[in-house]
Amino acid sequence: MKWSTGLLALLLAAAGLLCGAPASADESGWVRRVEVDGWVEGARSVRIRSPHDALLSRLWGRLKLSADIGDLYGHVSIDAQQNWRVEDETGFELHEVWAEYAADGWDLRIGRQVIIWGKADGVQITDIVSPPDYTEFITRDLEEIRLPVDAAKFRLLGDKIDVELIWIPVFRAAVPPSAGNPWDVEPEIPEGVRVTASSAEEPEVSLENSEIALKVSAFLSGLDVAASVFHTWDDRPAMHRTVSRREGGIDVHFSPEHHRMTVFGLEFSRPWSDFVFRGEVAYYLGRYFEPESVTGDPSRKNALNWLAGIDWTPGNDWSVIAQAAGVFIVEHERSLAAEQHALSGTLNVSKKLLRQTLTLSNMLYYNIRQQDFFDQLKAEYAVTDDVRLIAGVDVFGGGGDGVFGRYRDNSQVWFKAKYSF
Amino acid sequence: MMKKTLFMLLVAAVLRPVGENVAFGEAGAVTGRDVMVMEDERPDGDDRTSVLKMTLINKRGGKRVREVSSYSKDYGKDTKSVMVFDRPADVKGTAFLSWEYDDPEREDDKWLYMPAMKKVRRISGASKNEYFMGSDFTYDDMGDRNVDEDTHKLLGEEEVDGHPCWKIESIPVDPDDMYTRKVIWVSKEAHMALKAEYYDKDGLLKVYRVLDFGKEGGYWTSRHSEMENVVRKHKTVMEFSAMQYDTGLDDGLFKVSAIQRGRVR
C-alpha cells in the first residue's frame, strides 16, 4: 500500500471516529477548542470523445486541524491524494499551516495560507495573490484550484475601513498541467519548426524579490469598496524565445521567465432589492503578452482587466449570476496573440430542490472573439447530512485555439462522491 | 415570537415582563393589533447568544440536522447579528453577518463568508418565500415583519396546553403574500405566540407550536418548538441551547473583518 493511500485510510478512519463524536472538543489548559474536520472525495470521469478514457480518476482527502493555543489561533490542513490519471499528483502535501493573533483593532496571520481577493465569480481580476493550480484546468472546485502562499498578513481593523498589508517573501508560481497530463495540450507548431524548452526561471528568495500588497477596504451601508496595489511577480512565465535557423527549418528554444509587475486594483459591490451589482478593475503595469508567431518574443505592456457582474436571487431557491469581463492592452501591437480588447462572459444559474438537498447548476464561460466556451452542468445531491453525490458534464467547444476550444477533446462526464466530517 | 427577526428567534424568543405598559384600544379593550404590538416589541436584552439545532423530519421519518451558533446585539433600534453554521459538515464555518435596520425604507446589509471560497460576498435580501436551510420556516415566517403588514382581529380567548391565550386572526395587506391568513394564539402571561396556523389559497398549510418555554435569565424564552407542514407531511423541530443575554458582546464580532477570518469566537 502506498503511503498516500495509507494517509487516506487514516483520514477515513478519523472521519469514521468523528461520525459518532462531536467534531470539536473543549480542552482544559493551554490548548483550547480543538477542532478536527475535513473531507474525502472520490472522483472518476469518462471522456465523451474517443478514446473514452478517464480524464479524472482520483481519491483525495483533506484533514483540517484548528486550535486556540494561548492567545494564538492555529490552523493546519493536510492533503493526501491517490491519482490514477495524473500520477505526479499522488502524494501528500501540507496545504495550509498558519498562526493568527487577533487583538482589539488589528490581527496578524503568519504562515502558508490561501488569500482570496475580489468580488468576481470564478474569474480573477484583482484576485491574484494566491496563484491558481491548473492541473485539471478550471474543472475543479474553487477550493482546490487556489494555491496557498507563504505570507504574513497584517490587518488594521477600523469601524468601517480595514487596511490590509501582505508580505510574501517566497514566490510561488501558478501550476500548469504537467507533461503527460491530458490537460497539457500542446499548441500547434508550424511545419519545419523544432521546439525545445528549458524550465521556468523563478526569482530567488531575497528581500528585494518579496511581493508586497496593500489593500484598503470599506464596508458601508449598501456599498463595499476597496482599492489595492500589489507589487508582485507574474505567476505565469513569459515564454521568451531564442530562434536559430538550420537546414530545412528553424529551431525555437523557449526560456520561460517570471517578471515583476505592479497591479492597481479597484472593486465594489452594491446590493439593490434582489440584486447585487459587482465590479472590478485592475491595471497591470508591465505584463508580458505572448506573440502570435512561434518565433516572436513576448512584449511588455500595460493592460486593464475589468469585470462587471450582477447577482440575482429571485426567490424559490433560484440564483443567477451573470458577468462580463475584458482585457484591454494599452499600445497594442498586431504581432500579439491577444486582441487589443478581449471580451468574455460567464453565466451561472442554479436551483435548489427537495428541501435544498438537490442542487442543479450550470456554469458557462464564453470567449467572444474565439467563440469558444466551457460549460459545466452538474447535479449535487445530499444523500445524508455528510455524504454528497455529484454528477456533471464538462463540455468544451467552439473554434480555434482559444483557451477553452483547445480542450474540445477533453469534454467529459464525471461522478464524485464526497464525505465531509 | 413569530414577529421577531430571524436572529432574535435564533437566540430564543425573549418575552416582555408581565405588566408591561401597553396602550390598549378604545375603552381599554385590547385589540388584535394591541396584542401583536405587545408580542412584537417585547424586550430581549442588549445582546444575546444561542445555539439552534433544527431537525428536519420528512414524511418517512428520515432526519437531517442543521446547527447554527448565533450572536446578536442591539444598536438603538437597529440590530447586528452573526450566524455561524456548525452542521452539516460540508457547510461548517459558513458565516452570515447581518445589519438590520429599524427604518423600513433602509435596506438591510448582509454578507456571507463561505469557507470553500475563503472570501466574503455581499448578498441581497433573501426572498421572503424561500425556506431557511431547507426547513419548514420561510424567511418570512422568521423575519422582521412589520406589525402593520397584516390586519389583526381579536377572535377571542382560548387556552393552549393550559396557558390562557388571545386568539388573533392576521390577514396580509399584500394580496400577493404567500399566506392568505394566519391564526395566532398569544400567551396572555408571556406575550409569546404559542401556536400559529398558516393558511394559503388551498387551506391549512402549516402549524407552529411551542413545545417548551419558560424564563431564562429573567426573560421568557422558547426552548423547543416545531413547524409542521400538514400538506407535505414533514416538519422542523427547533431546539435552543446555550442561551445567554447581556454578556457584553464585543462590537468587533459584528464586522466583516471578523467573519473574514473564517471563524467567529
Short mmCIF file of N, CA and C in Angstrom, two decimals, chain B residues 61-125:
data_model
loop_
_atom_site.label_atom_id
_atom_site.label_comp_id
_atom_site.label_asym_id
_atom_site.label_seq_id
_atom_site.Cartn_x
_atom_site.Cartn_y
_atom_site.Cartn_z
N GLY B 61 -40.02 9.78 8.17
CA GLY B 61 -39.33 9.80 9.46
C GLY B 61 -37.84 10.05 9.35
N GLY B 62 -37.32 10.20 8.13
CA GLY B 62 -35.90 10.48 7.94
C GLY B 62 -35.55 11.86 8.50
N LYS B 63 -34.36 11.94 9.10
CA LYS B 63 -33.98 13.20 9.76
C LYS B 63 -32.70 13.78 9.17
N ARG B 64 -32.68 15.09 9.10
CA ARG B 64 -31.46 15.84 8.79
C ARG B 64 -31.31 16.93 9.82
N VAL B 65 -30.06 17.18 10.20
CA VAL B 65 -29.83 18.11 11.30
C VAL B 65 -29.00 19.31 10.84
N ARG B 66 -29.46 20.50 11.16
CA ARG B 66 -28.70 21.73 10.94
C ARG B 66 -28.46 22.39 12.29
N GLU B 67 -27.23 22.87 12.50
CA GLU B 67 -26.92 23.50 13.77
C GLU B 67 -26.22 24.84 13.52
N VAL B 68 -26.66 25.84 14.22
CA VAL B 68 -26.19 27.20 13.99
C VAL B 68 -25.89 27.87 15.32
N SER B 69 -24.73 28.52 15.42
CA SER B 69 -24.45 29.37 16.59
C SER B 69 -24.75 30.80 16.19
N SER B 70 -25.40 31.53 17.07
CA SER B 70 -25.72 32.90 16.68
C SER B 70 -25.46 33.88 17.80
N TYR B 71 -25.17 35.10 17.36
CA TYR B 71 -24.85 36.21 18.25
C TYR B 71 -25.55 37.44 17.70
N SER B 72 -26.17 38.23 18.56
CA SER B 72 -26.74 39.47 18.05
C SER B 72 -26.67 40.54 19.13
N LYS B 73 -26.69 41.78 18.66
CA LYS B 73 -26.54 42.91 19.58
C LYS B 73 -27.36 44.08 19.04
N ASP B 74 -28.01 44.77 19.95
CA ASP B 74 -28.82 45.92 19.55
C ASP B 74 -27.98 47.19 19.54
N TYR B 75 -28.22 48.00 18.53
CA TYR B 75 -27.62 49.33 18.43
C TYR B 75 -28.79 50.30 18.26
N GLY B 76 -29.29 50.80 19.37
CA GLY B 76 -30.53 51.57 19.32
C GLY B 76 -31.63 50.64 18.85
N LYS B 77 -32.34 51.06 17.81
CA LYS B 77 -33.41 50.22 17.28
C LYS B 77 -32.91 49.28 16.20
N ASP B 78 -31.64 49.41 15.82
CA ASP B 78 -31.06 48.50 14.82
C ASP B 78 -30.41 47.31 15.51
N THR B 79 -30.21 46.25 14.75
CA THR B 79 -29.62 45.03 15.31
C THR B 79 -28.55 44.50 14.37
N LYS B 80 -27.41 44.11 14.94
CA LYS B 80 -26.36 43.45 14.16
C LYS B 80 -26.26 42.00 14.64
N SER B 81 -26.12 41.09 13.69
CA SER B 81 -26.14 39.67 14.04
C SER B 81 -25.12 38.89 13.23
N VAL B 82 -24.60 37.84 13.84
CA VAL B 82 -23.73 36.89 13.16
C VAL B 82 -24.25 35.50 13.41
N MET B 83 -24.30 34.71 12.35
CA MET B 83 -24.74 33.32 12.46
C MET B 83 -23.65 32.45 11.85
N VAL B 84 -23.23 31.43 12.57
CA VAL B 84 -22.18 30.54 12.07
C VAL B 84 -22.74 29.13 11.99
N PHE B 85 -22.62 28.50 10.84
CA PHE B 85 -23.15 27.16 10.64
C PHE B 85 -22.15 26.13 11.17
N ASP B 86 -22.63 25.27 12.06
CA ASP B 86 -21.78 24.23 12.63
C ASP B 86 -22.04 22.86 12.00
N ARG B 87 -23.25 22.59 11.58
CA ARG B 87 -23.64 21.34 10.93
C ARG B 87 -24.63 21.63 9.83
N PRO B 88 -24.65 20.88 8.74
CA PRO B 88 -23.83 19.71 8.42
C PRO B 88 -22.38 20.10 8.10
N ALA B 89 -21.55 19.06 8.06
CA ALA B 89 -20.10 19.29 7.99
C ALA B 89 -19.68 20.04 6.74
N ASP B 90 -20.38 19.84 5.62
CA ASP B 90 -19.90 20.46 4.39
C ASP B 90 -20.14 21.96 4.35
N VAL B 91 -20.96 22.50 5.25
CA VAL B 91 -21.13 23.96 5.31
C VAL B 91 -20.57 24.53 6.62
N LYS B 92 -19.87 23.69 7.37
CA LYS B 92 -19.32 24.14 8.64
C LYS B 92 -18.41 25.36 8.42
N GLY B 93 -18.57 26.35 9.24
CA GLY B 93 -17.74 27.55 9.13
C GLY B 93 -18.36 28.64 8.27
N THR B 94 -19.42 28.32 7.56
CA THR B 94 -20.11 29.36 6.80
C THR B 94 -20.67 30.38 7.79
N ALA B 95 -20.43 31.65 7.53
CA ALA B 95 -20.86 32.69 8.47
C ALA B 95 -21.69 33.73 7.74
N PHE B 96 -22.70 34.21 8.43
CA PHE B 96 -23.66 35.14 7.85
C PHE B 96 -23.75 36.35 8.78
N LEU B 97 -23.37 37.51 8.25
CA LEU B 97 -23.40 38.76 9.02
C LEU B 97 -24.53 39.63 8.51
N SER B 98 -25.30 40.17 9.43
CA SER B 98 -26.44 40.99 9.02
C SER B 98 -26.53 42.23 9.88
N TRP B 99 -26.73 43.38 9.23
CA TRP B 99 -27.06 44.61 9.94
C TRP B 99 -28.49 44.94 9.57
N GLU B 100 -29.38 44.81 10.53
CA GLU B 100 -30.81 45.01 10.24
C GLU B 100 -31.26 46.35 10.81
N TYR B 101 -31.88 47.13 9.94
CA TYR B 101 -32.26 48.49 10.31
C TYR B 101 -33.75 48.57 10.64
N ASP B 102 -34.05 49.37 11.63
CA ASP B 102 -35.45 49.56 12.03
C ASP B 102 -36.22 50.34 10.96
N ASP B 103 -35.53 51.26 10.30
CA ASP B 103 -36.16 52.08 9.26
C ASP B 103 -36.56 51.19 8.08
N PRO B 104 -37.87 51.04 7.83
CA PRO B 104 -38.28 50.13 6.75
C PRO B 104 -37.83 50.60 5.37
N GLU B 105 -37.48 51.88 5.25
CA GLU B 105 -37.02 52.40 3.95
C GLU B 105 -35.56 52.04 3.68
N ARG B 106 -34.87 51.59 4.73
CA ARG B 106 -33.44 51.33 4.59
C ARG B 106 -33.22 49.83 4.43
N GLU B 107 -32.50 49.46 3.37
CA GLU B 107 -32.26 48.05 3.11
C GLU B 107 -31.21 47.49 4.07
N ASP B 108 -31.47 46.28 4.59
CA ASP B 108 -30.50 45.65 5.48
C ASP B 108 -29.21 45.35 4.72
N ASP B 109 -28.09 45.32 5.46
CA ASP B 109 -26.81 44.93 4.88
C ASP B 109 -26.50 43.50 5.28
N LYS B 110 -26.10 42.68 4.30
CA LYS B 110 -25.85 41.26 4.58
C LYS B 110 -24.60 40.78 3.84
N TRP B 111 -23.80 39.98 4.55
CA TRP B 111 -22.60 39.40 3.94
C TRP B 111 -22.55 37.92 4.30
N LEU B 112 -21.97 37.15 3.40
CA LEU B 112 -21.85 35.71 3.61
C LEU B 112 -20.39 35.31 3.43
N TYR B 113 -19.83 34.61 4.41
CA TYR B 113 -18.47 34.05 4.27
C TYR B 113 -18.59 32.56 3.99
N MET B 114 -18.01 32.13 2.87
CA MET B 114 -18.05 30.70 2.53
C MET B 114 -16.64 30.15 2.64
N PRO B 115 -16.41 29.19 3.56
CA PRO B 115 -15.05 28.71 3.80
C PRO B 115 -14.39 28.12 2.56
N ALA B 116 -15.16 27.47 1.69
CA ALA B 116 -14.56 26.86 0.50
C ALA B 116 -13.99 27.94 -0.42
N MET B 117 -14.64 29.10 -0.48
CA MET B 117 -14.17 30.18 -1.36
C MET B 117 -13.24 31.13 -0.63
N LYS B 118 -13.21 31.03 0.69
CA LYS B 118 -12.35 31.86 1.54
C LYS B 118 -12.54 33.34 1.29
N LYS B 119 -13.75 33.75 1.00
CA LYS B 119 -13.98 35.18 0.87
C LYS B 119 -15.41 35.53 1.25
N VAL B 120 -15.58 36.81 1.53
CA VAL B 120 -16.89 37.32 1.93
C VAL B 120 -17.59 37.89 0.72
N ARG B 121 -18.85 37.57 0.57
CA ARG B 121 -19.66 38.12 -0.53
C ARG B 121 -20.79 38.94 0.04
N ARG B 122 -21.03 40.06 -0.57
CA ARG B 122 -22.22 40.85 -0.30
C ARG B 122 -23.41 40.07 -0.86
N ILE B 123 -24.49 39.96 -0.12
CA ILE B 123 -25.67 39.29 -0.66
C ILE B 123 -26.88 40.20 -0.52
N SER B 124 -27.85 39.93 -1.35
CA SER B 124 -29.07 40.74 -1.31
C SER B 124 -30.02 40.12 -0.28
N GLY B 125 -31.08 40.84 0.05
CA GLY B 125 -32.06 40.30 0.99
C GLY B 125 -32.65 39.02 0.44
#
